[in-house]
Coordinates of C-alpha atoms in Angstrom, one line a residue:
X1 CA -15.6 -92.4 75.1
X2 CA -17.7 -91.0 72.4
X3 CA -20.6 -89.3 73.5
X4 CA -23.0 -90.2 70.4
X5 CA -26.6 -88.7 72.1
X6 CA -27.8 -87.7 75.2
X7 CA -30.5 -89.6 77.5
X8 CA -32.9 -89.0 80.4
X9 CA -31.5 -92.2 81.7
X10 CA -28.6 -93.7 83.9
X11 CA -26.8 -95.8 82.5
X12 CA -27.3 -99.4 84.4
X13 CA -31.1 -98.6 83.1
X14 CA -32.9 -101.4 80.8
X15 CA -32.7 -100.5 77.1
X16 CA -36.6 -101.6 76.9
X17 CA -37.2 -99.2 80.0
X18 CA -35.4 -96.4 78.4
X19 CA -37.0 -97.0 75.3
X20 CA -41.0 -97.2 76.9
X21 CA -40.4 -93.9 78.9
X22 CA -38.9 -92.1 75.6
X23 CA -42.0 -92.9 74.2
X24 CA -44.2 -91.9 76.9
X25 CA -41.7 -88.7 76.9
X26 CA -42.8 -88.0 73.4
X27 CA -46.1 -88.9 73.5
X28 CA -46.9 -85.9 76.5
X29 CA -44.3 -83.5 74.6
X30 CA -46.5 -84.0 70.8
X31 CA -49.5 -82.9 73.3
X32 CA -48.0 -80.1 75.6
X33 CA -46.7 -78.8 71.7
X34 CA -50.1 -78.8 70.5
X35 CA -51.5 -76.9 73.6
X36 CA -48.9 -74.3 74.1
X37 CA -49.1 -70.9 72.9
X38 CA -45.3 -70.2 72.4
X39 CA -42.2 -72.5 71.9
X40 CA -39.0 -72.1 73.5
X41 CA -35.6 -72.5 71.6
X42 CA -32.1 -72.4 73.8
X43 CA -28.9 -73.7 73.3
X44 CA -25.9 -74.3 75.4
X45 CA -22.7 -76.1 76.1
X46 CA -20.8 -78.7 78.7
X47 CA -17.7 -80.2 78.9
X48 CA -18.0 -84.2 79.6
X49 CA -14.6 -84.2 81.8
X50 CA -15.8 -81.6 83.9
X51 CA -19.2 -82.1 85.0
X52 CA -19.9 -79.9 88.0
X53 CA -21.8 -76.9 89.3
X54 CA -21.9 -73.8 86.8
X55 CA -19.4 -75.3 84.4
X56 CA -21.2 -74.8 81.3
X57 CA -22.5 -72.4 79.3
X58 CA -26.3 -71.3 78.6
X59 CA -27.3 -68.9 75.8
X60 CA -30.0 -66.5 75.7
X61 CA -33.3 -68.4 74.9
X62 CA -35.9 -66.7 72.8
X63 CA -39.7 -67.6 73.7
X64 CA -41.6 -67.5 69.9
X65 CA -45.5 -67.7 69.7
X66 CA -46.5 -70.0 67.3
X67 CA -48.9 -68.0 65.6
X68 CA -45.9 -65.5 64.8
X69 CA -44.4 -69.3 63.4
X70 CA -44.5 -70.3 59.4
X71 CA -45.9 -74.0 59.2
X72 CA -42.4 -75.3 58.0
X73 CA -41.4 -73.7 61.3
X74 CA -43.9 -75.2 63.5
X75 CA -42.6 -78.6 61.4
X76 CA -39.1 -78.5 62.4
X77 CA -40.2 -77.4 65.8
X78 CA -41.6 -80.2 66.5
X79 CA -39.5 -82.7 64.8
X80 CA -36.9 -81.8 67.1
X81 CA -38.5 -82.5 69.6
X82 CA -39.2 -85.9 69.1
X83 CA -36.0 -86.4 67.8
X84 CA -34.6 -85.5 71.4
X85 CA -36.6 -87.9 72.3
X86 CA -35.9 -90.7 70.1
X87 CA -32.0 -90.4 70.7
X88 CA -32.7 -92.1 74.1
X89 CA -33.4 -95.0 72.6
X90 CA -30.1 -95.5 70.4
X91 CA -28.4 -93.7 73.0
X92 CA -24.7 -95.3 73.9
X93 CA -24.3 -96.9 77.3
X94 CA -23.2 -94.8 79.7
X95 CA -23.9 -91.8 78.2
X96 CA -24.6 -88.2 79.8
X97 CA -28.2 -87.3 80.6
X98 CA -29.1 -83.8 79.1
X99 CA -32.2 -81.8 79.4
X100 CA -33.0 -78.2 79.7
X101 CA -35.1 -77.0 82.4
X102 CA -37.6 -74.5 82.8
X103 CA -38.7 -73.5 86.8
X104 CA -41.1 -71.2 88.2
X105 CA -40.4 -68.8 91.4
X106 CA -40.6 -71.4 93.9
X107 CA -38.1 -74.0 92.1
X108 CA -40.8 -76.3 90.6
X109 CA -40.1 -77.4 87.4
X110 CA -42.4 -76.3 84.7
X111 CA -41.3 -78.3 81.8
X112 CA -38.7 -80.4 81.3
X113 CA -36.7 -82.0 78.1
X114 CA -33.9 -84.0 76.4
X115 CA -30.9 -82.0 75.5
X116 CA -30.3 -82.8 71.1
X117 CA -26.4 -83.0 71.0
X118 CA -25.2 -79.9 68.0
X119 CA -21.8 -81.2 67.6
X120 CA -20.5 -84.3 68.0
X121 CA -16.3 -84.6 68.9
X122 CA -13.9 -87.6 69.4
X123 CA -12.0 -85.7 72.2
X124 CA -13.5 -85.8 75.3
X125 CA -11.9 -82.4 76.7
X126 CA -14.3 -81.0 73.9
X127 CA -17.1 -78.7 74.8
X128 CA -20.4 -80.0 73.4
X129 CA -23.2 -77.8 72.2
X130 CA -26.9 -78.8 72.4
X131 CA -30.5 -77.4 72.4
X132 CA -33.3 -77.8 72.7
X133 CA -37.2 -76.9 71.5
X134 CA -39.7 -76.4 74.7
X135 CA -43.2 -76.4 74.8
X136 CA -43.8 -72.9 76.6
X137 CA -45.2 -74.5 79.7
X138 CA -48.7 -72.4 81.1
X139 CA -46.5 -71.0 84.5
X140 CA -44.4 -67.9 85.1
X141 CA -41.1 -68.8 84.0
X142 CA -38.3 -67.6 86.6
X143 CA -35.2 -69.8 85.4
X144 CA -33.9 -71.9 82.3
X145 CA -31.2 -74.6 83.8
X146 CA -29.0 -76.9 81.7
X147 CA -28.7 -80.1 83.6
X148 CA -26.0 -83.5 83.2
X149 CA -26.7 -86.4 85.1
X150 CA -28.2 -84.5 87.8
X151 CA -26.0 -81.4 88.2
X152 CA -27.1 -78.2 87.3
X153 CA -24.0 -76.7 84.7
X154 CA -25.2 -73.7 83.7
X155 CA -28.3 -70.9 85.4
X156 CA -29.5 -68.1 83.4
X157 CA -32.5 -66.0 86.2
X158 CA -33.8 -63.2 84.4
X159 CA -36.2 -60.7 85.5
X160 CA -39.8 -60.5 85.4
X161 CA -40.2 -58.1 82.9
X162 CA -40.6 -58.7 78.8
X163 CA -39.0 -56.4 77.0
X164 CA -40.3 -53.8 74.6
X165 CA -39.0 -52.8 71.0
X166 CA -40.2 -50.4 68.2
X167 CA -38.9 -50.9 64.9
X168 CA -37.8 -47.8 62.7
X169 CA -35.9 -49.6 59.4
X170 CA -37.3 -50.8 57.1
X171 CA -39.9 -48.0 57.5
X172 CA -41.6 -50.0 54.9
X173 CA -42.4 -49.2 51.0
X174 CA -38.5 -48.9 50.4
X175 CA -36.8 -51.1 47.3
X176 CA -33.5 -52.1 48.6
X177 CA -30.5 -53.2 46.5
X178 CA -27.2 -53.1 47.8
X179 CA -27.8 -52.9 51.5
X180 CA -30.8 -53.7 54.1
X181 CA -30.2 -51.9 57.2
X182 CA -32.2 -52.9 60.4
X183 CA -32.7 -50.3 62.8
X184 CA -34.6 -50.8 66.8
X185 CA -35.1 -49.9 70.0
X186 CA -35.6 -51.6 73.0
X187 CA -36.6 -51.5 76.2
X188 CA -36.5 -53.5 79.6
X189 CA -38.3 -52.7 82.9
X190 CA -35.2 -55.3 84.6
X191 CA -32.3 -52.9 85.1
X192 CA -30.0 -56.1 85.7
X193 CA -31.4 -57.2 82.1
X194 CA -28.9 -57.3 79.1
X195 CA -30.8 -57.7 76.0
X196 CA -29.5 -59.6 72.8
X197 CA -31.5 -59.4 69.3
X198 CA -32.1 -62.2 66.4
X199 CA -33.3 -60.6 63.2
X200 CA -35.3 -62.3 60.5
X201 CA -36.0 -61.7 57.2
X202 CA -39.3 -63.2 54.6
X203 CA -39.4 -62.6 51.1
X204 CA -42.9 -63.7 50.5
X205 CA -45.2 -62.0 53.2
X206 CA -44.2 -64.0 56.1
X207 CA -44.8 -67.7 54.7
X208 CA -41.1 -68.4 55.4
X209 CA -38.9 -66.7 57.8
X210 CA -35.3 -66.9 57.5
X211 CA -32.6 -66.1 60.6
X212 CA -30.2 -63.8 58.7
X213 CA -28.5 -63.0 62.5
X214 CA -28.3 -63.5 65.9
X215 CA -27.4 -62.7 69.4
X216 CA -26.6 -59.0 68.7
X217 CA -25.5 -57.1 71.6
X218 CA -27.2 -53.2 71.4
X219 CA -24.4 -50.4 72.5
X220 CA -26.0 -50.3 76.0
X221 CA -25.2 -53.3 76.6
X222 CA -22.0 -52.2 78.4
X223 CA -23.4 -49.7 80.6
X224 CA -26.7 -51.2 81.2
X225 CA -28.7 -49.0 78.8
X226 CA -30.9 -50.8 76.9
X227 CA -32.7 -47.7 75.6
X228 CA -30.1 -46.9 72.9
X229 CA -30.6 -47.2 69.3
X230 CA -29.6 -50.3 67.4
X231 CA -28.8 -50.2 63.9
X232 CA -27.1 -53.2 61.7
X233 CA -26.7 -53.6 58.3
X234 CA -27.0 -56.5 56.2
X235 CA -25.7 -57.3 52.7
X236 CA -29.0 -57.5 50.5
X237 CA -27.0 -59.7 47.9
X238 CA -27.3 -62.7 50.0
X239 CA -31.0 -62.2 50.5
X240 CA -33.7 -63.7 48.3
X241 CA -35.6 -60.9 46.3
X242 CA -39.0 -60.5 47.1
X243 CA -41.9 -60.2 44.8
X244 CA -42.8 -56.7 44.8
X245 CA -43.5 -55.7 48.5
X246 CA -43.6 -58.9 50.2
X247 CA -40.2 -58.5 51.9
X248 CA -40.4 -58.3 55.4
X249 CA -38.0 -57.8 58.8
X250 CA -38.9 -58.8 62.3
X251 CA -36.6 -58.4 65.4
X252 CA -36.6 -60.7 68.2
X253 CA -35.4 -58.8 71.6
X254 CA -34.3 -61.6 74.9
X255 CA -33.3 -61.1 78.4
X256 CA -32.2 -64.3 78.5
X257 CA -35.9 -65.9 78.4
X258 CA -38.7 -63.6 77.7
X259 CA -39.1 -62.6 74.3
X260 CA -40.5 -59.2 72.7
X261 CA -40.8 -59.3 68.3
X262 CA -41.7 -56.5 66.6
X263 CA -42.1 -56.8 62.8
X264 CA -41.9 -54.3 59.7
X265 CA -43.8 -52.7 57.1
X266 CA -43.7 -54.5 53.2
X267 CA -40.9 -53.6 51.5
X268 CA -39.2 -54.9 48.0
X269 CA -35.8 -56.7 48.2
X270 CA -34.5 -56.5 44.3
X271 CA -34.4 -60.4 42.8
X272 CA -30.7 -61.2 42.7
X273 CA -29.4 -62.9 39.0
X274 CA -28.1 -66.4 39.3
X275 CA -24.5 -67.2 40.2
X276 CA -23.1 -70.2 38.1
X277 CA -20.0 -71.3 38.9
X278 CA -17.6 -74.1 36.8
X279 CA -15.9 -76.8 38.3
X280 CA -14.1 -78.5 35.1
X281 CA -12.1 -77.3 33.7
X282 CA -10.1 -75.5 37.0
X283 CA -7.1 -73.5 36.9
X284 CA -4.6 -74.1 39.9
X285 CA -3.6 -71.2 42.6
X286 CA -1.2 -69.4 40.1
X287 CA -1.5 -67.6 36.7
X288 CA 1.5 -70.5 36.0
X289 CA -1.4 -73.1 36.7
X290 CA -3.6 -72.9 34.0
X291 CA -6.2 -75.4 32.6
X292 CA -4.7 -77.8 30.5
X293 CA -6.1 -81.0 28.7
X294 CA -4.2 -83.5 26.6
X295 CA -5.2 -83.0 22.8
X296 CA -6.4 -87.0 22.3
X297 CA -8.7 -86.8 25.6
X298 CA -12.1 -85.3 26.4
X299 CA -12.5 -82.6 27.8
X300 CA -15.0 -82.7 30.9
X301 CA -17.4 -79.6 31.7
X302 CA -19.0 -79.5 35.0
X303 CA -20.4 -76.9 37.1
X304 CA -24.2 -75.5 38.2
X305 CA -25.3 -72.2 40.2
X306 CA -27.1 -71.2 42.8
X307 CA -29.9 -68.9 43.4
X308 CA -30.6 -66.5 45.8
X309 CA -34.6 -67.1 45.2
X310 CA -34.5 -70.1 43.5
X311 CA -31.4 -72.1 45.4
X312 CA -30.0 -74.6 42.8
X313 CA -30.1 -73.7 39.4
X314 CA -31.8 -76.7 37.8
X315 CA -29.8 -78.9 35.2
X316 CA -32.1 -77.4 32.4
X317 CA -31.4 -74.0 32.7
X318 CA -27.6 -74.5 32.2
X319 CA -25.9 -74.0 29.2
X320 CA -22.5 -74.5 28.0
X321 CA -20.2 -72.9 25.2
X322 CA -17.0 -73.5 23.8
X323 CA -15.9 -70.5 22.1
X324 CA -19.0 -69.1 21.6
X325 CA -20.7 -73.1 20.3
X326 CA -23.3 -73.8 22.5
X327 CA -22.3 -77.7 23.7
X328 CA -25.2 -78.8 25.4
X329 CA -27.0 -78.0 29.0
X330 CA -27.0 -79.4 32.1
X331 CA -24.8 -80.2 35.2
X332 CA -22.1 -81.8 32.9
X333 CA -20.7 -82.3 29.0
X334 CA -18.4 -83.8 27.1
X335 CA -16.6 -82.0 24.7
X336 CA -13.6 -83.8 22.2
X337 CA -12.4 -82.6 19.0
X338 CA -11.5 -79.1 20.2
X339 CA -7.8 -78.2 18.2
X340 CA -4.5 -77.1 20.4
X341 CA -4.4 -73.9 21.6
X342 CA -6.9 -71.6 24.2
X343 CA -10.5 -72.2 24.2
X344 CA -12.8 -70.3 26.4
X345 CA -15.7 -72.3 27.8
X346 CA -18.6 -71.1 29.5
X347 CA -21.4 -71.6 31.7
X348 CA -25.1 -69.1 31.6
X349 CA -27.7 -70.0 34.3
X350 CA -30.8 -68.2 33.7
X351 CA -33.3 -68.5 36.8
X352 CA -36.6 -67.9 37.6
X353 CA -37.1 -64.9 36.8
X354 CA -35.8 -64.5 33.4
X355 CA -32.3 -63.0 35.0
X356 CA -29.2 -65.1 33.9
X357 CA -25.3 -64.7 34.5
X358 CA -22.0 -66.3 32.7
X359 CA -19.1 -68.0 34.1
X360 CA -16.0 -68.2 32.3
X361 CA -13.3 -70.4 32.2
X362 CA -10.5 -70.5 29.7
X363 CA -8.5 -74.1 29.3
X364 CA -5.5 -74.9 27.1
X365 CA -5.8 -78.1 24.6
X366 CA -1.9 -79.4 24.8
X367 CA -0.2 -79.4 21.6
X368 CA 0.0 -83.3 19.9
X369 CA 2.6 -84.9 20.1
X370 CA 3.2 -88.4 18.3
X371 CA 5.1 -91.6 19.7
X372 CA 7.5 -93.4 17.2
X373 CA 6.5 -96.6 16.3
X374 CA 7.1 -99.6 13.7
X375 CA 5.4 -98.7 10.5
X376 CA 1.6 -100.0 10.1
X377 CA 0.5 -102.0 7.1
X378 CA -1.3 -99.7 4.4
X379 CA -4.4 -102.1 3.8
X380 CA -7.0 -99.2 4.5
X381 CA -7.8 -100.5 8.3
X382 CA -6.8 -99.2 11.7
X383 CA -6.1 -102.1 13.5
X384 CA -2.5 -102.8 12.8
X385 CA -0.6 -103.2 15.9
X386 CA 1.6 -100.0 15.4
X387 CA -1.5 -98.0 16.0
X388 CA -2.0 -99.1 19.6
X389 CA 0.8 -97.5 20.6
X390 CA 0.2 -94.3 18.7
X391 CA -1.8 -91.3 19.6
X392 CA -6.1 -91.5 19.0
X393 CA -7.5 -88.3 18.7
X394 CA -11.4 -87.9 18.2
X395 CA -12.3 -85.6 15.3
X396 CA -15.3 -82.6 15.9
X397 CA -18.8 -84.5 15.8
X398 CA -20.7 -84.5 13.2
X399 CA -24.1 -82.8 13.4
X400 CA -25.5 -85.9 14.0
X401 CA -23.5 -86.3 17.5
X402 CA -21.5 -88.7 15.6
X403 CA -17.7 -88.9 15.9
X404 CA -14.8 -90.2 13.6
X405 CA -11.2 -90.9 14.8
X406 CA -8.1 -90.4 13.8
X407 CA -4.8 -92.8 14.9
X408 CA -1.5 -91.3 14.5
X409 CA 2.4 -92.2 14.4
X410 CA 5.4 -91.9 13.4
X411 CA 8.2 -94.2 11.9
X412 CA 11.3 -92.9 10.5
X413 CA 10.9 -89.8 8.1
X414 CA 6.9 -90.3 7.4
X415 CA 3.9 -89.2 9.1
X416 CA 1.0 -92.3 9.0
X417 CA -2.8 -91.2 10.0
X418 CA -5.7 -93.6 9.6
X419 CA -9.2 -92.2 10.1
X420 CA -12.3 -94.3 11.0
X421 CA -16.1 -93.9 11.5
X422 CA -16.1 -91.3 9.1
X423 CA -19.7 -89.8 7.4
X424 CA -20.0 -90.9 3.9
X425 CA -19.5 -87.4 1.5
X426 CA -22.1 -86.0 -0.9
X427 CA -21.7 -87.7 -4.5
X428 CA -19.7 -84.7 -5.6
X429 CA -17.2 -84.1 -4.5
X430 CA -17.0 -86.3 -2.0
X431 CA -15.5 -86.8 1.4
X432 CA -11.8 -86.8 2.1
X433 CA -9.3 -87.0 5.0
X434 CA -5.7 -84.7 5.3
X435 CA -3.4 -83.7 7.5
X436 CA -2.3 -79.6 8.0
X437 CA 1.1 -79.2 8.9
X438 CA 1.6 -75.7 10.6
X439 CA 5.8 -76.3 10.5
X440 CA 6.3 -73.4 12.9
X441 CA 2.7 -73.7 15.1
X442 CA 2.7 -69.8 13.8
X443 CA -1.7 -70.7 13.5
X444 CA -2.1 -67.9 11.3
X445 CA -5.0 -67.6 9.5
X446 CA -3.7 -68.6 6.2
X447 CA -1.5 -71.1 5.2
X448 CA 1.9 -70.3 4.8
X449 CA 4.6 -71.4 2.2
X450 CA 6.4 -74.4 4.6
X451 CA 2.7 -75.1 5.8
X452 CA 1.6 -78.1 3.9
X453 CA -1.6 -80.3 3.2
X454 CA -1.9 -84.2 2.5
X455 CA -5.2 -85.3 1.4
X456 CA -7.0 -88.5 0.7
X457 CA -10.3 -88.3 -1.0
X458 CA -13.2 -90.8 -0.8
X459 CA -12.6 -92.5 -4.2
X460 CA -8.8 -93.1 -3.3
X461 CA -7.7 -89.6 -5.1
X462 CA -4.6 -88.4 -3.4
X463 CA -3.7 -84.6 -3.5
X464 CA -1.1 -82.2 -1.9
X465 CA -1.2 -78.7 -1.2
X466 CA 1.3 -75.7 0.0
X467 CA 0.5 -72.4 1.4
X468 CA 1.1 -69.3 -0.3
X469 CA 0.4 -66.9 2.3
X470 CA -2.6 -65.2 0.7
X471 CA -5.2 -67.7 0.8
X472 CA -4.3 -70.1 -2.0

């Protein structure tokens, strides 16, 4: 069976039952949330085909005071909560009952609520991971207890004691570029205690906190020294940059329940350019697999970029070239017209804060190639039936966005191109259509003597030329 949420309830028990004590259950947990000083946050795991006494697995929970809490934190705190709650009543029939417990010395519980399921998995052997978020209730906490339908899975009894910790790095005042390095110590009065570390990191002064890691085991850990040092390091490029000194670092100490956070000095984090990144055109695996596009289609552009400080790049402040041409901005273009060879197309994000980056791609536009066909009438229109089943290749626009076409096959020995939408030329010397021929594809610059040029003006003129190698 899949096991979609948890519940408080067996599963014989009325669905409008279920549903009037999940609301009660809410109700009480939005006021013992308001009231409490600190919230709890633990998460563990069971396995629904093996249900029994100390089968599962319960993590280190971390007791946070609220005041220590950013409002979006105290937001999602207490949305999931409720949402525990309100999975009892869509909960499948049937399904496990899940709640995290929190007793005092004597074995009373203190507070008491509905596991949220983490991951969700079709084979029931599969361990399932859930949490929860606790009101911190008034009593001395002695033990957190993961419970399913009744039996207790998993015990975590840590001592009395809250730990202590002193943070050293960031000392404060420092500008950090390349690397952030987090160093602590930390102390427990609970010999038996094994302490793990979260650390968090705010760019603006504490309004929003940000986990950047978790459960770290210090070096004593083995031989029951908490005292040691602890020092980690911490790519800075995946942080947001700060605003001057408004970066700060706070490190959350457990036993297993109580909690001790120190927090740093201000510090600056250096604001990190955008990264832009293109998804069309896209080379394959190899060197062999480049970008290719067929000369008579478009040629899609699509990418964006993301933002350490900002996250997503915004459509605006993305800008494509071809070969240098700026195309357009935004998430997506489409570009026709470009001639056969290499083109490089690119993609600049510019952020915030004025800093921008380029992503390059380069794509191959196919060489033409022209079907045989029946030969078309020559009555100055392109809908003779030979065309259909020639090649149609859109011509560069026009400044105007406008663009004309050109229909091309072959019958026999000759070469027949009609051209359509075409801009009207100035008076003199008006507009006119041709065809290069490149014999060799050699694409020098100038025309050589086997390269030839067929031309049609505007007033029905019709004019050949041959290269001579030198411009002429």
């Amino acid at each position: 069976m899949n096991r979609i949420n948890s519940t408080l309830f067996a599963a014989d028990a009325p669905i409008a039952t279920a549903t009037t004590v999940a609301a009660a259950g809410a109700a009480a947990a939005v006021e013992a949330f308001a009231g409490a000083e600190s919230v709890v946050l633990v998460t563990g795991a069971y396995t629904p085909t093996n249900v029994v006494e100390n089968s599962g697995l319960l993590n280190y929970a971390y007791v946070f005071p609220k005041s220590a809490a950013s409002p979006g934190q105290l937001q999602k705190w207490q949305r999931s909560l409720l949402g525990a709650y309100a999975d009892q009543e869509i909960r499948a029939a049937g399904a496990d009952s899940v709640v995290f417990q929190l007793l005092d010395s004597e074995g009373t519980v203190l507070a008491e609520v509905p596991a949220t399921l983490l991951a969700l998995e079709d084979d029931e052997n599969t361990q399932l991971a859930v949490a929860a978020t606790i009101p911190a209730p008034n009593g001395t906490v002695v033990t957190v207890r993961l419970v399913v339908n009744g039996v207790v899975v998993a015990t975590r009894t840590p001592g009395a004691a809250t730990p202590t910790i002193t943070l050293s790095q960031p000392a404060g005042g420092e500008t950090v570029d390349a690397t952030l390095t987090v160093a602590w110590n930390a102390t427990d009065a609970d010999d038996a205690d094994r302490l793990l570390y979260a650390v968090q990191y705010s760019p603006d002064g504490g309004a929003t906190w940000r986990t950047i890691s978790s459960d770290i085991a210090g070096p004593g850990n083995s031989d029951g020294d908490n005292a040691l040092p602890v020092t980690v390091q911490f790519n800075a490029s995946d942080l947001p940059g700060s605003n001057g000194q408004t970066g700060l670092v706070r490190v959350l100490a457990s036993d297993g329940y109580h909690t001790a956070i120190a927090t740093s000095q201000p510090f600056t984090v250096v604001p990190r350019a955008p990264e832009p990144f293109i998804v069309a055109p896209h080379e394959g695996a190899t060197p062999q697999d480049k970008a290719t596009v067929a000369v008579d289609q478009p040629l899609l552009l699509e990418g964006g970029a993301s933002d350490a400080e900002d996250g997503s790049v915004a459509s605006a402040n993305l800008t494509w070239r071809v070969d240098g041409v700026v195309i357009g901005t935004g998430h997506q273009q489409i570009v026709t017209g470009l001639a056969p060879g290499e083109h490089t197309v690119q993609l600049t994000a510019q952020d915030s804060d004025g800093q921008s980056a380029t992503a390059e791609q380069s794509v191959t536009i196919l060489p033409l190639t022209l079907p045989t066909a029946n030969a078309p009438s020559l009555d100055g229109y392109c809908d003779d039936s030979s065309y259909a089943t020639g090649t149609a290749v859109q011509l560069q626009a026009y400044g105007s966005g406008a663009q004309a076409t050109v229909q091309l096959l072959r019958s026999g020995n000759y070469l027949f191109a009609c051209f359509q939408n075409m801009a009207k030329g100035a008076t003199t010397p008006g507009a006119f259509a041709g065809v290069r021929v490149d014999k060799n594809n050699s694409r020098d610059a100038l025309a050589q003597s086997d390269d030839y040029g067929f031309f049609v003006g505007e007033d029905g003129g019709q004019f050949t030329y041959a290269g001579d190698g030198v411009g002429g």
